[in-house]
Short mmCIF file of C-alpha atoms and ligand atoms in Angstrom, two decimals:
data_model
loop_
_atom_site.label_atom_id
_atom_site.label_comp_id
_atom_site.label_asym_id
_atom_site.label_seq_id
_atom_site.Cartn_x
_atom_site.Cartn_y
_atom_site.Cartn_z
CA UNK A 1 37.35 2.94 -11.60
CA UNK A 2 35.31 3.66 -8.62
CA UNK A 3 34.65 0.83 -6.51
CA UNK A 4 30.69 -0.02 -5.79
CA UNK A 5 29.87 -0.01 -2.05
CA UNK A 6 27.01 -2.40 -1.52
CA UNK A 7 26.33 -1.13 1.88
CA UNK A 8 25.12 2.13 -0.12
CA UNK A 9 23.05 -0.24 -2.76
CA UNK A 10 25.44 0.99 -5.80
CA UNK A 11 24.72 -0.93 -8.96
CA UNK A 12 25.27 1.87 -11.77
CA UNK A 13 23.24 1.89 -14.43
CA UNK A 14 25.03 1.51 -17.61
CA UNK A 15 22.82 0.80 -20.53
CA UNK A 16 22.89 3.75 -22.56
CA UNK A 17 19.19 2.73 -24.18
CA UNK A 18 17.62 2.21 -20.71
CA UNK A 19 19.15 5.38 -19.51
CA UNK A 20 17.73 7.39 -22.92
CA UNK A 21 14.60 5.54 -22.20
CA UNK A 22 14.00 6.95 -18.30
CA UNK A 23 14.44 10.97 -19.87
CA UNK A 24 12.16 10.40 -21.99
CA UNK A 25 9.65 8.98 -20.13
CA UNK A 26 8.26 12.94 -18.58
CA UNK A 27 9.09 16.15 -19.51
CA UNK A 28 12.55 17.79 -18.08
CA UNK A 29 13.37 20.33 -20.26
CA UNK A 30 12.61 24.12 -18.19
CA UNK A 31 11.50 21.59 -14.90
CA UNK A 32 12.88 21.23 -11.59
CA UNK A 33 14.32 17.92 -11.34
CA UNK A 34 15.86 16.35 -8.23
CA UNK A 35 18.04 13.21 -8.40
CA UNK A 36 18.26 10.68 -5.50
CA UNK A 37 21.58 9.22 -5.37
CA UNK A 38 23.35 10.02 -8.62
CA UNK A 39 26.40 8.07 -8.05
CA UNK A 40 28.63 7.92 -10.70
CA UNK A 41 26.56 10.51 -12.52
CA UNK A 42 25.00 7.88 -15.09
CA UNK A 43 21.58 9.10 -15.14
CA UNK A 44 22.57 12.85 -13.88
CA UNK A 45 24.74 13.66 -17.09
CA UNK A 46 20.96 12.01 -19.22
CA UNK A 47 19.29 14.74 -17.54
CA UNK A 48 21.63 17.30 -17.76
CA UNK A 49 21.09 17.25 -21.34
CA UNK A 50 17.48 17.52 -21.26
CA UNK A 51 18.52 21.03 -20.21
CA UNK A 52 16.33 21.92 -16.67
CA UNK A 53 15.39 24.65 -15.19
CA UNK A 54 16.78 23.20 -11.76
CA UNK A 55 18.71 20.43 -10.62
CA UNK A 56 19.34 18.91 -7.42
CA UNK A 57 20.90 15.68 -6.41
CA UNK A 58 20.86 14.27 -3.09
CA UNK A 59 23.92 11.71 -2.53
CA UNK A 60 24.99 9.88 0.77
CA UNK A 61 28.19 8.92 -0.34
CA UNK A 62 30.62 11.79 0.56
CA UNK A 63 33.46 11.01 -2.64
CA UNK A 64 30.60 10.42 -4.94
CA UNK A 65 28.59 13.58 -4.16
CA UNK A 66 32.48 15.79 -4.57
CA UNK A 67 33.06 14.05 -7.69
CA UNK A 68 29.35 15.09 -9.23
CA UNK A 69 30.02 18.52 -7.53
CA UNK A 70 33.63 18.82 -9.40
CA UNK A 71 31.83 17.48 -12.24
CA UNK A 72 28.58 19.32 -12.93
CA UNK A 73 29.69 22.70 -10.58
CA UNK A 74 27.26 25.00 -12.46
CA UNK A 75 24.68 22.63 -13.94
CA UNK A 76 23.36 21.23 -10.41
CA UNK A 77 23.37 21.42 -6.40
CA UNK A 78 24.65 18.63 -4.51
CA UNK A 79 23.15 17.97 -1.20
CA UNK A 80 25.45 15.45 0.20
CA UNK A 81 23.21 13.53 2.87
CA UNK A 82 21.17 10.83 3.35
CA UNK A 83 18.17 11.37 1.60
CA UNK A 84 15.78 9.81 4.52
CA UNK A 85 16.98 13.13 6.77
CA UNK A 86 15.90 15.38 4.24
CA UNK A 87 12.61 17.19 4.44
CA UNK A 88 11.55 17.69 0.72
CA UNK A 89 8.44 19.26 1.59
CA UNK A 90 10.27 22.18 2.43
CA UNK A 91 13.30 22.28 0.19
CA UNK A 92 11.56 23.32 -3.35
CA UNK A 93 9.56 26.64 -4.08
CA UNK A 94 7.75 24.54 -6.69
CA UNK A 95 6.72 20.80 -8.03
CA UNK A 96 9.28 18.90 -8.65
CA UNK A 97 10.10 16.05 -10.92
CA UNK A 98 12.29 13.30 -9.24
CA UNK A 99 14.41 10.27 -10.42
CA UNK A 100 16.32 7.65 -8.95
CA UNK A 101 17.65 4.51 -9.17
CA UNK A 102 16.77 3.88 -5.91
CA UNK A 103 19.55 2.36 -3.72
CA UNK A 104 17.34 -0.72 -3.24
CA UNK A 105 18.23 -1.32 0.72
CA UNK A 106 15.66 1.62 1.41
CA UNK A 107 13.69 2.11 -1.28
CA UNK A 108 10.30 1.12 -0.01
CA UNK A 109 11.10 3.01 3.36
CA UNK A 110 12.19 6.50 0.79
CA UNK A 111 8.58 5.84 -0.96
CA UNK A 112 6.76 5.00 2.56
CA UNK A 113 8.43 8.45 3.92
CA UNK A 114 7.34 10.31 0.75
CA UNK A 115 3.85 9.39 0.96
CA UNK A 116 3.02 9.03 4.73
CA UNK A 117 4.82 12.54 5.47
CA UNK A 118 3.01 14.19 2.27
CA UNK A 119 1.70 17.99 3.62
CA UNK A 120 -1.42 19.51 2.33
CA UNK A 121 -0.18 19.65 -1.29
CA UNK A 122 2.17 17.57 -3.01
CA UNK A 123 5.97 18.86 -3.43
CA UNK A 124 6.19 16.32 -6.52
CA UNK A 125 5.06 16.61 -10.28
CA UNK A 126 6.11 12.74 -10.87
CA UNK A 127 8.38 10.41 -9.67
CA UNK A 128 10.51 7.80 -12.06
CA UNK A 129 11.94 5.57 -9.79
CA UNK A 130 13.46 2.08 -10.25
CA UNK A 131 13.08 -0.90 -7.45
CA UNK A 132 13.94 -4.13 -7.35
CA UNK A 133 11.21 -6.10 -9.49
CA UNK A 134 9.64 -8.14 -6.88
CA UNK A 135 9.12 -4.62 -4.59
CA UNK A 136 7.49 -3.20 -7.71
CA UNK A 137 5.57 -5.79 -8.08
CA UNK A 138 4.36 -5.28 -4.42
CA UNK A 139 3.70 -1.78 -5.10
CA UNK A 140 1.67 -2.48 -7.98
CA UNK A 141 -0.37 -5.47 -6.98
CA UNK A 142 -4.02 -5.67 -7.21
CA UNK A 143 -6.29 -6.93 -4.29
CA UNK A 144 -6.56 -10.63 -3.81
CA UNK A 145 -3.36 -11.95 -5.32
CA UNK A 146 -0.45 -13.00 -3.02
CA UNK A 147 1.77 -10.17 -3.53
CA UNK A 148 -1.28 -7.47 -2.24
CA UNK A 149 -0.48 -6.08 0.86
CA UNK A 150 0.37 -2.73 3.10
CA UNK A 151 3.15 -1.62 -0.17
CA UNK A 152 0.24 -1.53 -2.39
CA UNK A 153 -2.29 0.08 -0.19
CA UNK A 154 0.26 2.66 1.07
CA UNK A 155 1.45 3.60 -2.51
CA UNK A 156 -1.73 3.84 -4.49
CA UNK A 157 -3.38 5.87 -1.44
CA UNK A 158 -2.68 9.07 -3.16
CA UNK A 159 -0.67 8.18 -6.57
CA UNK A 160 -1.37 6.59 -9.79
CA UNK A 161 1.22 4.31 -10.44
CA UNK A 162 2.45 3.03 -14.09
CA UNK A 163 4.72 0.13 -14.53
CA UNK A 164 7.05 1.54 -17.05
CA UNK A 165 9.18 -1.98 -17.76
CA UNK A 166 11.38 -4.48 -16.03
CA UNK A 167 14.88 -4.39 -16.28
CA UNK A 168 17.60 -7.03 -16.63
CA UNK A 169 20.91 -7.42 -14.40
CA UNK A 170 22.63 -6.74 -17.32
CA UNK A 171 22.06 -3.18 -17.31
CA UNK A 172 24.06 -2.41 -14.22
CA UNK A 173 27.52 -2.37 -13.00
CA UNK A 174 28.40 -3.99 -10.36
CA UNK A 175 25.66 -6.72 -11.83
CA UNK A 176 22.57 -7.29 -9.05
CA UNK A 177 21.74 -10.88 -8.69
CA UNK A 178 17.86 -9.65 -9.57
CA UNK A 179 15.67 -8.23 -11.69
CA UNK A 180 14.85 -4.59 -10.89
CA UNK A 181 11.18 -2.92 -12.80
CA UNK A 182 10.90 0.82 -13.45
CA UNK A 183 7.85 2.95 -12.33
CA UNK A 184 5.96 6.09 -12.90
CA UNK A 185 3.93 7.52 -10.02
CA UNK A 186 2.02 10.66 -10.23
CA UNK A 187 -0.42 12.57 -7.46
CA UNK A 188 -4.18 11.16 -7.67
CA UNK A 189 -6.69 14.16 -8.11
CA UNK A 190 -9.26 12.48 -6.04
CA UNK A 191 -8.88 10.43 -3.26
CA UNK A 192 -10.55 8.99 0.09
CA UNK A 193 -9.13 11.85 3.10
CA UNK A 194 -7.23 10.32 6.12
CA UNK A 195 -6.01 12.91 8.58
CA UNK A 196 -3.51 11.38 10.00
CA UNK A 197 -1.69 8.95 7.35
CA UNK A 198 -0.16 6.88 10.20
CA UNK A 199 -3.92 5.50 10.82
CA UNK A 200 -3.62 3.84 7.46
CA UNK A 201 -0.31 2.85 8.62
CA UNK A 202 -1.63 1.24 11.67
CA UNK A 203 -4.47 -0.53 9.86
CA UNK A 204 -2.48 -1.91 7.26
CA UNK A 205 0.06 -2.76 9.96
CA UNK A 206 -2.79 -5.25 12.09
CA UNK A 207 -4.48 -6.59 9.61
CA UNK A 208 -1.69 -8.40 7.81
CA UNK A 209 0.18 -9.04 10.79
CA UNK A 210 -1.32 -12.45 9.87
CA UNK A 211 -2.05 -12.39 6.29
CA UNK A 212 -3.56 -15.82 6.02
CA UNK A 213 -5.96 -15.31 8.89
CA UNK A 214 -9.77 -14.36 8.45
CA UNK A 215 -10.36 -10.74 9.28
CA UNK A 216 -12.07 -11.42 12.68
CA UNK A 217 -8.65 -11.00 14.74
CA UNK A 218 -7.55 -7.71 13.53
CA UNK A 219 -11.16 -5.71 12.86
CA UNK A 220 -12.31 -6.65 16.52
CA UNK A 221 -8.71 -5.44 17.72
CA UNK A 222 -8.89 -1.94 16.56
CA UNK A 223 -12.81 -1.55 16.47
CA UNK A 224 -13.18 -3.08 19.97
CA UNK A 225 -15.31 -5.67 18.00
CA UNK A 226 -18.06 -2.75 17.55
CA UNK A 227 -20.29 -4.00 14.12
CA UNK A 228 -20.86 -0.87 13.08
CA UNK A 229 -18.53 -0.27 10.95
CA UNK A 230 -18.42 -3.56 9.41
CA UNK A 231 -21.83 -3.54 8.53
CA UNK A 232 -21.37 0.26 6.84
CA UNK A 233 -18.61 -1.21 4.77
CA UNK A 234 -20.12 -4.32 4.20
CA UNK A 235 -16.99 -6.37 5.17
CA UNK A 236 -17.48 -10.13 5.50
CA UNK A 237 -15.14 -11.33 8.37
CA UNK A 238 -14.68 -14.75 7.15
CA UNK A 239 -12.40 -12.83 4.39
CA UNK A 240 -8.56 -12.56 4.46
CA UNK A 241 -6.76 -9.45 4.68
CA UNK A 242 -5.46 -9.54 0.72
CA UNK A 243 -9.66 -9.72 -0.08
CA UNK A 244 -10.12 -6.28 0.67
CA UNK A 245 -9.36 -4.01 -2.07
CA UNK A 246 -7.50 -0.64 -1.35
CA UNK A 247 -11.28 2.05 -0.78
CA UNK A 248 -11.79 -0.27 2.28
CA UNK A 249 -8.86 -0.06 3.43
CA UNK A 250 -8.87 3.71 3.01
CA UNK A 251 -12.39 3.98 4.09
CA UNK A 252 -11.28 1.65 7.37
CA UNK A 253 -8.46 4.04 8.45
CA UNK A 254 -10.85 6.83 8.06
CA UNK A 255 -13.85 4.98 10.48
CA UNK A 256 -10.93 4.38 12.65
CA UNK A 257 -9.70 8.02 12.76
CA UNK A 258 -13.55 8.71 13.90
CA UNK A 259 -13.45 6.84 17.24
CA UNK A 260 -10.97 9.21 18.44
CA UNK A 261 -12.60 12.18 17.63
N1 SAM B 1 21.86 6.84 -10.13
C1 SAM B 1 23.08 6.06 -10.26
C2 SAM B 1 22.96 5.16 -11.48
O1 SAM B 1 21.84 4.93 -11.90
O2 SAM B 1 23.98 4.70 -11.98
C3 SAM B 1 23.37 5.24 -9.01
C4 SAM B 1 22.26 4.36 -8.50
S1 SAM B 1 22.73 3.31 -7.17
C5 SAM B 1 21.53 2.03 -7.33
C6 SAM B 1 22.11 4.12 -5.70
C7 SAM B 1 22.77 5.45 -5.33
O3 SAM B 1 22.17 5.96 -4.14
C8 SAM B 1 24.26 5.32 -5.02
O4 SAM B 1 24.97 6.37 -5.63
C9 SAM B 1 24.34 5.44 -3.49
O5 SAM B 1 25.56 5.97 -3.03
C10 SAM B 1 23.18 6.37 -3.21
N2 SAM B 1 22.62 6.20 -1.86
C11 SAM B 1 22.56 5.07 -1.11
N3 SAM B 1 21.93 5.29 0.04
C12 SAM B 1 21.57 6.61 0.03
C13 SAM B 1 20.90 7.46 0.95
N4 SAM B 1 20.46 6.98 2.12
N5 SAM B 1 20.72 8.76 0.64
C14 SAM B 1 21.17 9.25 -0.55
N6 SAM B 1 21.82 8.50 -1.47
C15 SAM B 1 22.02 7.20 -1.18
#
């Protein structure tokens, strides 16, 4: 039996039901599909039988990735590298649908580097992606509750996000010492334009630097304490960062993209 390497986040998913449950949750069959970090091949050989058009797997872990290769030779392409030094943007000819089970050391930075280095046009259909519970329940969280923060107002910037269901330790091998939650993110139609999604990077960044503090610290830091903009987005300083709900955050990265132009 192959022996789990934490360092590369590998808890194998092993419930059969689960696994039937994460095919089924968007169309595969005639898709492009890529896999981040099949491992064993638990999920891969779920998909595989959905019958795609294309399938690619990205997988750090050099034995791993030969064994899938050796494994699946003519139903898939390995790319055996770490999946934050690949550029998908450029690696499909069309949208893609993605799954992973994400290796949950990186997870948030895979998602962060997804959205933030998004081109023009999205290179995804969907993605089905499991995280630990308490980062999904970051991603998801709604303005002013505790968990609201830069996750949320990075993710739901451009995606719809669905919380699918949580999922026990049980279901894994090696067995996590958490609970890990399974979501469904796909590309918003309409949503408030930032040219430069680092802006909304740096926003989110200042302004929960110190979560529990009123807003007046970090809006007079980046706006040079010019009212202006405040009064436009009606924002009451006496707030706290997790007050302000996501379109003012998005609508502050945008003001803030204006002073340099
Ligand atoms: N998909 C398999 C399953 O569900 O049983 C394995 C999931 S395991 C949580 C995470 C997988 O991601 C492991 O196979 C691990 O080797 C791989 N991995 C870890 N870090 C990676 C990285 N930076 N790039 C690509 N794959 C990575």
């Amino acid at each position: 039996m192959i022996k789990a390497k934490k360092s590369l986040g590998q808890n194998f998913l092993i419930d059969k039901n689960i696994l039937e449950k994460i095919v089924n949750i968007t169309e595969i069959k005639n898709k492009t599909i890529l896999e981040i970090g099949p491992g064993t091949g638990n999920l891969t050989s779920f998909i595989i039988k959905k019958k795609p058009k294309k399938f690619l797997v990205i997988e750090k872990d050099n034995i791993l990735a030969k064994k899938i290769e050796d494994t699946y030779k003519d139903k898939l392409k390995v790319i055996n590298d770490d999946v934050l030094d690949v550029d998908e943007n450029s690696l499909f000819d069309e949208k893609v649908t993605v799954f992973g089970n994400l290796p949950y050391n990186i997870s948030t930075e895979i998602l962060n580097n997804w959205i933030i280095n998004l081109k023009n046009d999205f290179w995804f259909e969907c993605l089905v992606l499991m995280f630990q519970k308490e980062v999904a329940d970051r991603i998801i969280a709604k303005f002013n509750t505790s968990n609201y923060g830069r996750l949320s107002i990075i993710c739901n910037w451009k995606l719809n996000i669905k919380k699918i269901c949580d999922i026990k330790p049980e279901a894994f091998y090696p067995k996590p010492k958490i609970d890990s939650s399974l979501l469904f993110f796909y590309p918003k139609k309409n949503f408030i334009k930032i040219n430069n999604p680092n802006s909304l990077e740096k926003i989110t960044r200042i302004f929960f630097n110190q979560r529990r503090k009123m807003l007046k610290k970090p809006y007079n830091q980046i706006f040079n304490g010019d009212k202006k903009v405040l009064e436009k987005l009606k924002i009451d300083l006496n707030l706290r960062p997790q007050n302000l709900n996501l379109d003012t955050y998005y609508k502050l990265a945008y003001e803030y993209e204006k002073l340099g132009s």
